[in-house]
Amino acid sequence: MLLEGREKVIFHGVLQILLRKYKRKGDSCLGIDLKKQRITWESSMVEKKQSHKQPERYFTKNSVQLLSTDGISVYSKSQTSSSGPSTFIPVSQLDSDAPPTTTSVNPLGIYDPLTTLWLQGKGPSEHETLKQQASQETSENVNSILKAKVEEYNRMVRENPRDVHTWMEFVSFQDEIMRGPSPYAIKEGEQEIRRKSFKLILEKKLAILERAIESNPNEVDLKLAKLKLCTEFWEPSSLIKEWQKLVFLHPNNPVLWQKYLLFCQSQFSTFSVSKVHGLYGKCLSTLAAVQDGSMVSHPVLPGTEEAMLAIFLQQCHFLRQAGHSEKAVSLFQALIDFTFFKPDSVKDLPTRGQVEFFEPFWDSGEPRFGEKGAKGWKSWMHQQEKGGWIIINKPDEDEEDVAEDQEIKDKTLPKWQIWLDIECSREKRHWLPWRPDKTKKQTEEDCEDPERQFLEEVIGDPALLSLIHTCRSLLSADWTCSLLWKGAITHLICLVFLNVLFDDLGPSLIRLSSPDLQFQLLYSFLQFVGVPCGHSLFPSNLYIAMDENNIFDTGQSERPLTSFDSLLSGVNSIGHMDTMTRGRQHIGHCKEGEEFIQNVFHLMLPLFSRKENANLSVCWLQYEISKVVQCLQAKNKKKLKSQGKKSKKLAKNLLKASENRNNLSLWKLYAYLEWLLGNTEDARKVFDTSLCLAGTEGMRNIQLCNLSLLYASLEVELLESFEETVMSRALHILTKLAESGPYVPYTGQVLSVNILKARKAYEHALQDYLTESPVSNWDQASSSSQLVNLVGCYVLFQYLTVGIDAAVLICRHISEKLKGFASQKFESIGENLGIHNFPTALEAVTLMHTNLLRYHMKVSIYPLNPLREALTEALKLYPSNQSLWRSYIQIQSKSHNASKARRFFDRVTRSTKSLEPWLFAIQAEMMRKKLVENVQRVDVGEIYSTIPETGLTNRIKALFEHAIQSENGAHCPLLWRMYLNFLFSLGNKERSKGLFYKALQNCPWAKVLYMDAIEYFPDQLQETLDLMTEKELRVRVPVEELELLLED
């Protein structure tokens, strides 16, 4: 109802509901001249800011989903279909001179046909309709293909539910389904709005695996895959219970045990050293019972004995990385004594019975393996049967106690730095278990660190560990207390641990019946203490033990023909634990450590036959040569002189032995030692003498070929130019080897006739070796080494006489031959040719090929591309070869274009599970980043004309993130240390701290991670040490003792 005008007046204002409301659209007004007139609107409302939507980048969520969908095939109109494979999309040539067609609705000729039809009021033609239908059918065909695959997998697992491989393929196929739109979408638009969640994929995989386990309840692989998926859903306690159930059902499966140990070892919330150490003992004792046949419910699986040794080595490296080096050395001592010095009377007993007989010897206090005066379990037991151990060695009167260096050299340094210095110093000096020296009338009270005495025997309950720390603090608290109190406290610790001296050690003792595995144990121990033996760890525990960044050390890069890798790169030897940024040496030990290694060799050499005795002697001399090489690299002339004398003395003593007088391998190393020390003429005399001793076997003698190859390579490296090759001694050496006659020292230029005869001899020898059965005089067991040495001599001969192209041609020919052999059955060819290890021979020939190219580029002008191609082909075959990767990143660092190397790294990392490609890809990018930063910071001098690269930091972070998500990288301490060091170098302390705790979630046992954190975050020294104590990692310098040392 409308109100009259008088009635409106009685209100206080105009009734708003009767007034028409309107909104103004725009700021203009009809009828005004915009050039001369303007209207200003007054409004109390604040104008809303127009929102400008930013264009989405390629890495946003919507863009990633768009990229994950299948694309539409593109092809030319003239093509009938796009099914045929082609390397390019042909585009028909358009006539650009033809004028565009114009119509009334398209006067300019710029509209496409569909727009023209729309302007005319018409629909699309039949051709266009068919084209749209074809695109729809294409997407429907993709869905139908996925549906067909799903139905096929369901049919196969229904018809054959025992096929585990098909079940695993079905699980992996879920990733392919989730990459595209769902083939089972019902509602319109569901394909576009469906959320592709990671959890959905896991749930589908879990459902498939549960169906598979119902049909195959005894298949371990299916259960392992389920546990791996359940890591994303379950709590750690639930996971541990499931693992325990699985191990209980399959106690005879060593692969399952290895995965279970790694799982428990990498669970930060439940981790402690004593708990994991006990699991290792339980695992080895269970597998030993299965091996002996005492566990009748489960049979022995193939490869159990080898897997037991791998688990034992993993346990020793676990203790080393946790800081319990004395415990690790004790385990090695016990198992070597248990294996090589076993009395004949107990060899037929089961493992548990042998351990019970071994316990009295271990607790008797007699010298153990590697200690002075040790004679072994067998000699001790034989002497006990006669009436006890009588002989007591008298101390050497000439020996004097060497005073130890003062632990704190500079008290003005920060507290955290002093702690690191003392901790690293004690790690270096105290890696051997302390035992009282009866010849010096020592007792348990003389031990300054009770943990060295007892923790090599037991890592017990945390309460007992706390008692040790308390007693140790009492020992150091009052320096004026009487010796009586100190003796009483130490005796208290003795009483606490006296009843558990052997209980924690015995379960880890295993029986090795295979001679090859016995020698593998010995060589692994030598490698553990830093002696180069040429033996690597088992693949299952290599990356877990990798914690040192010497994997990138170039070594003798200036000697590409004669350099050799002396150590197990990436794995730290005992006694050399330090942070990432501090300089350190990797070879050699303190006086006690060197005496221990000497005792090991003196005790083991008489046990073996002539061949194994020679191999051990070679390892010992290589160890001494490695220390000389380290002195050369450090340019320490004083230490080099003293070390050279010790090494030469050892070499002469080894050659004086009757069984080694004709050992060409030892003669070769002695001559090489003289050459490294700069005594070139003396080295030549040793080489000539050893060649004269070799006789007239020529190329049929493996050691003679190896000796001649090293001698000739050393002489080639002395040449100043390539033109001097005709007059070189190297050509004379290789020619005499091919003549198979008595060796005559070098007198002058080699005759051309002799060169031709030598070339024919090399050709025939190599051809006969590859095509015919081996001659009976040739050593069948070392035929792979024989082939490598023969190829090396022939390649070097061709290089000196013809040139680099001829030498490279031989390498390629031999590589193709070996690849052809490797593609066939190894059994028949291996028996025919006597080559039992084709990959090793092929890898050695490839390495020889690349080293020769590196040397030639050093002495003459030669393109880089042949070397790059040779390295890329070799790394495709051997992605875990560290020497090849070092050479590759070294040559790639000289190139300003990193795109090829990045594409190559990407291909290799996708095709292999090895961790080396990730590590060296990261190292290559870090080298490039360092180069760019150096160029950008140059203030004076020449500035290189390079374009500064942006995004290197993000690229390196992405590489790290991808690497730690891989199976082998997640639990590699070295990878986490590199990542932590890189983030800290960027100056982001908070992110570095977060990464440190993330690293502990995966590698809580690695003490080096905690030491790195103390260096990066010094204000959290106490918190880090408390965390180490909680996890039972070895802390040699408690904070209380450090404060007392600072006050003293």
PDB file of C-alpha atoms in Angstrom, residues 344-535:
ATOM      1  CA  ASP A 344      90.948 -80.203  15.378  1.00  0.00           C
ATOM      2  CA  SER A 345      89.100 -81.795  18.284  1.00  0.00           C
ATOM      3  CA  VAL A 346      86.152 -79.369  18.080  1.00  0.00           C
ATOM      4  CA  LYS A 347      85.754 -78.981  14.302  1.00  0.00           C
ATOM      5  CA  ASP A 348      82.973 -81.554  14.089  1.00  0.00           C
ATOM      6  CA  LEU A 349      80.881 -79.956  16.819  1.00  0.00           C
ATOM      7  CA  PRO A 350      77.972 -77.585  16.026  1.00  0.00           C
ATOM      8  CA  THR A 351      78.586 -73.867  16.234  1.00  0.00           C
ATOM      9  CA  ARG A 352      77.161 -73.532  19.727  1.00  0.00           C
ATOM     10  CA  GLY A 353      79.395 -76.288  21.058  1.00  0.00           C
ATOM     11  CA  GLN A 354      82.477 -74.718  19.474  1.00  0.00           C
ATOM     12  CA  VAL A 355      81.598 -71.367  21.040  1.00  0.00           C
ATOM     13  CA  GLU A 356      81.383 -73.005  24.477  1.00  0.00           C
ATOM     14  CA  PHE A 357      84.918 -74.383  24.048  1.00  0.00           C
ATOM     15  CA  PHE A 358      86.132 -70.988  22.768  1.00  0.00           C
ATOM     16  CA  GLU A 359      84.841 -69.049  25.781  1.00  0.00           C
ATOM     17  CA  PRO A 360      87.505 -70.264  28.296  1.00  0.00           C
ATOM     18  CA  PHE A 361      90.278 -69.199  25.915  1.00  0.00           C
ATOM     19  CA  TRP A 362      88.748 -65.738  25.448  1.00  0.00           C
ATOM     20  CA  ASP A 363      88.343 -65.161  29.184  1.00  0.00           C
ATOM     21  CA  SER A 364      91.745 -66.631  30.089  1.00  0.00           C
ATOM     22  CA  GLY A 365      93.582 -63.330  29.639  1.00  0.00           C
ATOM     23  CA  GLU A 366      95.986 -64.742  27.071  1.00  0.00           C
ATOM     24  CA  PRO A 367      97.036 -62.530  24.126  1.00  0.00           C
ATOM     25  CA  ARG A 368      94.436 -62.441  21.385  1.00  0.00           C
ATOM     26  CA  PHE A 369      94.738 -62.162  17.642  1.00  0.00           C
ATOM     27  CA  GLY A 370      96.922 -59.208  16.702  1.00  0.00           C
ATOM     28  CA  GLU A 371      98.284 -58.664  20.212  1.00  0.00           C
ATOM     29  CA  LYS A 372     101.904 -59.159  21.120  1.00  0.00           C
ATOM     30  CA  GLY A 373     102.701 -62.778  21.951  1.00  0.00           C
ATOM     31  CA  ALA A 374      99.442 -64.162  20.536  1.00  0.00           C
ATOM     32  CA  LYS A 375      99.592 -67.786  19.396  1.00  0.00           C
ATOM     33  CA  GLY A 376      95.936 -68.585  18.849  1.00  0.00           C
ATOM     34  CA  TRP A 377      93.193 -70.720  20.301  1.00  0.00           C
ATOM     35  CA  LYS A 378      94.636 -73.990  19.020  1.00  0.00           C
ATOM     36  CA  SER A 379      98.051 -73.505  20.640  1.00  0.00           C
ATOM     37  CA  TRP A 380      96.455 -72.402  23.916  1.00  0.00           C
ATOM     38  CA  MET A 381      94.186 -75.460  24.057  1.00  0.00           C
ATOM     39  CA  HIS A 382      97.073 -77.786  23.196  1.00  0.00           C
ATOM     40  CA  GLN A 383      99.167 -76.224  25.962  1.00  0.00           C
ATOM     41  CA  GLN A 384      96.287 -76.513  28.437  1.00  0.00           C
ATOM     42  CA  GLU A 385      96.139 -80.245  27.802  1.00  0.00           C
ATOM     43  CA  LYS A 386      99.815 -80.446  28.723  1.00  0.00           C
ATOM     44  CA  GLY A 387      99.489 -78.446  31.890  1.00  0.00           C
ATOM     45  CA  GLY A 388      98.861 -74.775  31.336  1.00  0.00           C
ATOM     46  CA  TRP A 389     100.488 -71.801  29.718  1.00  0.00           C
ATOM     47  CA  ILE A 390     104.034 -71.400  30.977  1.00  0.00           C
ATOM     48  CA  ILE A 391     105.948 -69.080  28.674  1.00  0.00           C
ATOM     49  CA  ILE A 392     105.860 -65.418  29.597  1.00  0.00           C
ATOM     50  CA  ASN A 393     107.559 -63.009  27.221  1.00  0.00           C
ATOM     51  CA  LYS A 394     109.932 -60.576  28.852  1.00  0.00           C
ATOM     52  CA  PRO A 395     109.608 -56.928  27.990  1.00  0.00           C
ATOM     53  CA  ASP A 396     112.066 -55.484  25.511  1.00  0.00           C
ATOM     54  CA  GLU A 397     114.595 -53.411  27.393  1.00  0.00           C
ATOM     55  CA  ASP A 398     115.189 -51.157  24.437  1.00  0.00           C
ATOM     56  CA  GLU A 399     111.586 -50.030  24.260  1.00  0.00           C
ATOM     57  CA  GLU A 400     110.717 -46.837  26.023  1.00  0.00           C
ATOM     58  CA  ASP A 401     107.299 -45.481  26.725  1.00  0.00           C
ATOM     59  CA  VAL A 402     106.549 -42.653  24.402  1.00  0.00           C
ATOM     60  CA  ALA A 403     104.911 -39.748  26.164  1.00  0.00           C
ATOM     61  CA  GLU A 404     101.543 -38.881  24.733  1.00  0.00           C
ATOM     62  CA  ASP A 405     100.905 -35.425  23.374  1.00  0.00           C
ATOM     63  CA  GLN A 406      98.995 -33.018  25.543  1.00  0.00           C
ATOM     64  CA  GLU A 407      95.317 -33.326  24.692  1.00  0.00           C
ATOM     65  CA  ILE A 408      94.499 -29.614  25.051  1.00  0.00           C
ATOM     66  CA  LYS A 409      96.999 -27.613  23.063  1.00  0.00           C
ATOM     67  CA  ASP A 410      95.192 -24.271  23.166  1.00  0.00           C
ATOM     68  CA  LYS A 411      92.716 -23.493  25.954  1.00  0.00           C
ATOM     69  CA  THR A 412      91.680 -20.228  24.315  1.00  0.00           C
ATOM     70  CA  LEU A 413      89.737 -22.107  21.636  1.00  0.00           C
ATOM     71  CA  PRO A 414      85.960 -22.481  21.959  1.00  0.00           C
ATOM     72  CA  LYS A 415      84.728 -25.288  24.151  1.00  0.00           C
ATOM     73  CA  TRP A 416      83.119 -27.210  21.293  1.00  0.00           C
ATOM     74  CA  GLN A 417      86.332 -27.102  19.253  1.00  0.00           C
ATOM     75  CA  ILE A 418      88.407 -28.398  22.161  1.00  0.00           C
ATOM     76  CA  TRP A 419      85.895 -31.229  22.601  1.00  0.00           C
ATOM     77  CA  LEU A 420      86.172 -32.171  18.923  1.00  0.00           C
ATOM     78  CA  ASP A 421      89.978 -32.096  19.063  1.00  0.00           C
ATOM     79  CA  ILE A 422      90.136 -34.393  22.103  1.00  0.00           C
ATOM     80  CA  GLU A 423      87.396 -36.707  20.812  1.00  0.00           C
ATOM     81  CA  CYS A 424      89.085 -37.172  17.437  1.00  0.00           C
ATOM     82  CA  SER A 425      92.480 -37.611  19.090  1.00  0.00           C
ATOM     83  CA  ARG A 426      91.149 -40.378  21.334  1.00  0.00           C
ATOM     84  CA  GLU A 427      89.356 -42.016  18.416  1.00  0.00           C
ATOM     85  CA  LYS A 428      92.703 -42.167  16.652  1.00  0.00           C
ATOM     86  CA  ARG A 429      94.725 -43.470  19.613  1.00  0.00           C
ATOM     87  CA  HIS A 430      92.234 -45.654  21.483  1.00  0.00           C
ATOM     88  CA  TRP A 431      90.592 -47.838  18.844  1.00  0.00           C
ATOM     89  CA  LEU A 432      92.246 -50.970  20.246  1.00  0.00           C
ATOM     90  CA  PRO A 433      90.779 -52.741  23.306  1.00  0.00           C
ATOM     91  CA  TRP A 434      92.874 -52.077  26.402  1.00  0.00           C
ATOM     92  CA  ARG A 435      94.321 -55.153  28.092  1.00  0.00           C
ATOM     93  CA  PRO A 436      96.816 -55.275  30.935  1.00  0.00           C
ATOM     94  CA  ASP A 437     100.366 -56.056  29.805  1.00  0.00           C
ATOM     95  CA  LYS A 438     101.564 -58.823  32.110  1.00  0.00           C
ATOM     96  CA  THR A 439     105.175 -58.305  31.042  1.00  0.00           C
ATOM     97  CA  LYS A 440     104.976 -54.789  32.509  1.00  0.00           C
ATOM     98  CA  LYS A 441     103.058 -56.015  35.592  1.00  0.00           C
ATOM     99  CA  GLN A 442      99.965 -54.048  34.648  1.00  0.00           C
ATOM    100  CA  THR A 443      96.579 -54.716  36.233  1.00  0.00           C
ATOM    101  CA  GLU A 444      93.033 -53.524  35.583  1.00  0.00           C
ATOM    102  CA  GLU A 445      93.624 -50.539  37.898  1.00  0.00           C
ATOM    103  CA  ASP A 446      96.163 -49.116  35.425  1.00  0.00           C
ATOM    104  CA  CYS A 447      93.517 -48.444  32.777  1.00  0.00           C
ATOM    105  CA  GLU A 448      92.778 -44.713  32.533  1.00  0.00           C
ATOM    106  CA  ASP A 449      89.525 -45.268  30.620  1.00  0.00           C
ATOM    107  CA  PRO A 450      87.461 -48.180  32.023  1.00  0.00           C
ATOM    108  CA  GLU A 451      85.206 -48.085  28.946  1.00  0.00           C
ATOM    109  CA  ARG A 452      88.141 -49.212  26.780  1.00  0.00           C
ATOM    110  CA  GLN A 453      88.568 -52.217  29.012  1.00  0.00           C
ATOM    111  CA  PHE A 454      84.997 -53.404  29.346  1.00  0.00           C
ATOM    112  CA  LEU A 455      82.944 -51.904  26.574  1.00  0.00           C
ATOM    113  CA  GLU A 456      84.793 -54.032  24.088  1.00  0.00           C
ATOM    114  CA  GLU A 457      83.177 -56.934  25.874  1.00  0.00           C
ATOM    115  CA  VAL A 458      79.716 -55.639  26.669  1.00  0.00           C
ATOM    116  CA  ILE A 459      77.396 -52.844  25.738  1.00  0.00           C
ATOM    117  CA  GLY A 460      74.874 -53.364  28.452  1.00  0.00           C
ATOM    118  CA  ASP A 461      71.905 -51.765  30.066  1.00  0.00           C
ATOM    119  CA  PRO A 462      71.768 -47.934  30.107  1.00  0.00           C
ATOM    120  CA  ALA A 463      71.805 -48.001  33.906  1.00  0.00           C
ATOM    121  CA  LEU A 464      75.105 -49.870  33.840  1.00  0.00           C
ATOM    122  CA  LEU A 465      76.461 -47.415  31.314  1.00  0.00           C
ATOM    123  CA  SER A 466      75.454 -44.591  33.627  1.00  0.00           C
ATOM    124  CA  LEU A 467      77.342 -46.348  36.430  1.00  0.00           C
ATOM    125  CA  ILE A 468      80.452 -46.472  34.252  1.00  0.00           C
ATOM    126  CA  HIS A 469      80.252 -42.750  33.497  1.00  0.00           C
ATOM    127  CA  THR A 470      79.756 -41.973  37.181  1.00  0.00           C
ATOM    128  CA  CYS A 471      82.730 -44.092  38.207  1.00  0.00           C
ATOM    129  CA  ARG A 472      84.810 -42.581  35.474  1.00  0.00           C
ATOM    130  CA  SER A 473      83.946 -39.083  36.658  1.00  0.00           C
ATOM    131  CA  LEU A 474      84.990 -40.104  40.167  1.00  0.00           C
ATOM    132  CA  LEU A 475      88.309 -41.323  38.813  1.00  0.00           C
ATOM    133  CA  SER A 476      88.943 -37.927  37.233  1.00  0.00           C
ATOM    134  CA  ALA A 477      87.195 -35.649  39.719  1.00  0.00           C
ATOM    135  CA  ASP A 478      89.850 -35.332  42.408  1.00  0.00           C
ATOM    136  CA  TRP A 479      93.404 -35.539  41.118  1.00  0.00           C
ATOM    137  CA  THR A 480      94.749 -35.637  44.668  1.00  0.00           C
ATOM    138  CA  CYS A 481      92.763 -38.727  45.747  1.00  0.00           C
ATOM    139  CA  SER A 482      94.683 -41.755  46.815  1.00  0.00           C
ATOM    140  CA  LEU A 483      95.467 -44.647  44.526  1.00  0.00           C
ATOM    141  CA  LEU A 484      93.503 -46.857  46.888  1.00  0.00           C
ATOM    142  CA  TRP A 485      90.257 -45.098  46.002  1.00  0.00           C
ATOM    143  CA  LYS A 486      90.999 -45.317  42.287  1.00  0.00           C
ATOM    144  CA  GLY A 487      91.732 -49.023  42.555  1.00  0.00           C
ATOM    145  CA  ALA A 488      88.544 -49.619  44.535  1.00  0.00           C
ATOM    146  CA  ILE A 489      86.370 -47.838  41.981  1.00  0.00           C
ATOM    147  CA  THR A 490      87.943 -49.685  39.059  1.00  0.00           C
ATOM    148  CA  HIS A 491      87.573 -52.998  40.913  1.00  0.00           C
ATOM    149  CA  LEU A 492      83.880 -52.186  41.422  1.00  0.00           C
ATOM    150  CA  ILE A 493      83.404 -51.897  37.685  1.00  0.00           C
ATOM    151  CA  CYS A 494      85.254 -55.205  37.237  1.00  0.00           C
ATOM    152  CA  LEU A 495      82.842 -56.957  39.592  1.00  0.00           C
ATOM    153  CA  VAL A 496      79.814 -55.507  37.821  1.00  0.00           C
ATOM    154  CA  PHE A 497      80.867 -56.727  34.398  1.00  0.00           C
ATOM    155  CA  LEU A 498      82.831 -59.845  35.232  1.00  0.00           C
ATOM    156  CA  ASN A 499      79.873 -62.163  34.653  1.00  0.00           C
ATOM    157  CA  VAL A 500      79.067 -60.830  31.171  1.00  0.00           C
ATOM    158  CA  LEU A 501      82.501 -60.793  29.532  1.00  0.00           C
ATOM    159  CA  PHE A 502      81.622 -63.263  26.783  1.00  0.00           C
ATOM    160  CA  ASP A 503      77.830 -63.389  26.750  1.00  0.00           C
ATOM    161  CA  ASP A 504      77.511 -60.399  24.431  1.00  0.00           C
ATOM    162  CA  LEU A 505      80.253 -61.592  22.094  1.00  0.00           C
ATOM    163  CA  GLY A 506      79.503 -65.291  21.635  1.00  0.00           C
ATOM    164  CA  PRO A 507      76.204 -65.058  19.681  1.00  0.00           C
ATOM    165  CA  SER A 508      77.961 -63.269  16.807  1.00  0.00           C
ATOM    166  CA  LEU A 509      80.476 -66.070  16.196  1.00  0.00           C
ATOM    167  CA  ILE A 510      79.702 -68.072  13.051  1.00  0.00           C
ATOM    168  CA  ARG A 511      81.273 -71.047  11.318  1.00  0.00           C
ATOM    169  CA  LEU A 512      82.782 -70.433   7.859  1.00  0.00           C
ATOM    170  CA  SER A 513      83.547 -73.644   6.009  1.00  0.00           C
ATOM    171  CA  SER A 514      84.302 -72.164   2.580  1.00  0.00           C
ATOM    172  CA  PRO A 515      87.997 -71.212   2.098  1.00  0.00           C
ATOM    173  CA  ASP A 516      86.976 -68.285  -0.102  1.00  0.00           C
ATOM    174  CA  LEU A 517      84.776 -66.856   2.634  1.00  0.00           C
ATOM    175  CA  GLN A 518      87.505 -67.404   5.213  1.00  0.00           C
ATOM    176  CA  PHE A 519      89.933 -65.330   3.155  1.00  0.00           C
ATOM    177  CA  GLN A 520      87.170 -62.782   2.538  1.00  0.00           C
ATOM    178  CA  LEU A 521      86.890 -62.411   6.320  1.00  0.00           C
ATOM    179  CA  LEU A 522      90.625 -61.856   6.695  1.00  0.00           C
ATOM    180  CA  TYR A 523      90.843 -59.358   3.847  1.00  0.00           C
ATOM    181  CA  SER A 524      87.767 -57.539   5.160  1.00  0.00           C
ATOM    182  CA  PHE A 525      89.469 -57.136   8.526  1.00  0.00           C
ATOM    183  CA  LEU A 526      92.632 -55.802   6.894  1.00  0.00           C
ATOM    184  CA  GLN A 527      90.515 -53.355   4.905  1.00  0.00           C
ATOM    185  CA  PHE A 528      88.725 -52.449   8.155  1.00  0.00           C
ATOM    186  CA  VAL A 529      91.995 -51.333   9.769  1.00  0.00           C
ATOM    187  CA  GLY A 530      93.134 -49.471   6.635  1.00  0.00           C
ATOM    188  CA  VAL A 531      95.235 -52.033   4.730  1.00  0.00           C
ATOM    189  CA  PRO A 532      94.423 -51.992   0.974  1.00  0.00           C
ATOM    190  CA  CYS A 533      93.467 -55.470  -0.207  1.00  0.00           C
ATOM    191  CA  GLY A 534      91.406 -54.867  -3.336  1.00  0.00           C
ATOM    192  CA  HIS A 535      88.292 -56.377  -1.732  1.00  0.00           C
TER     193      HIS A 535
END
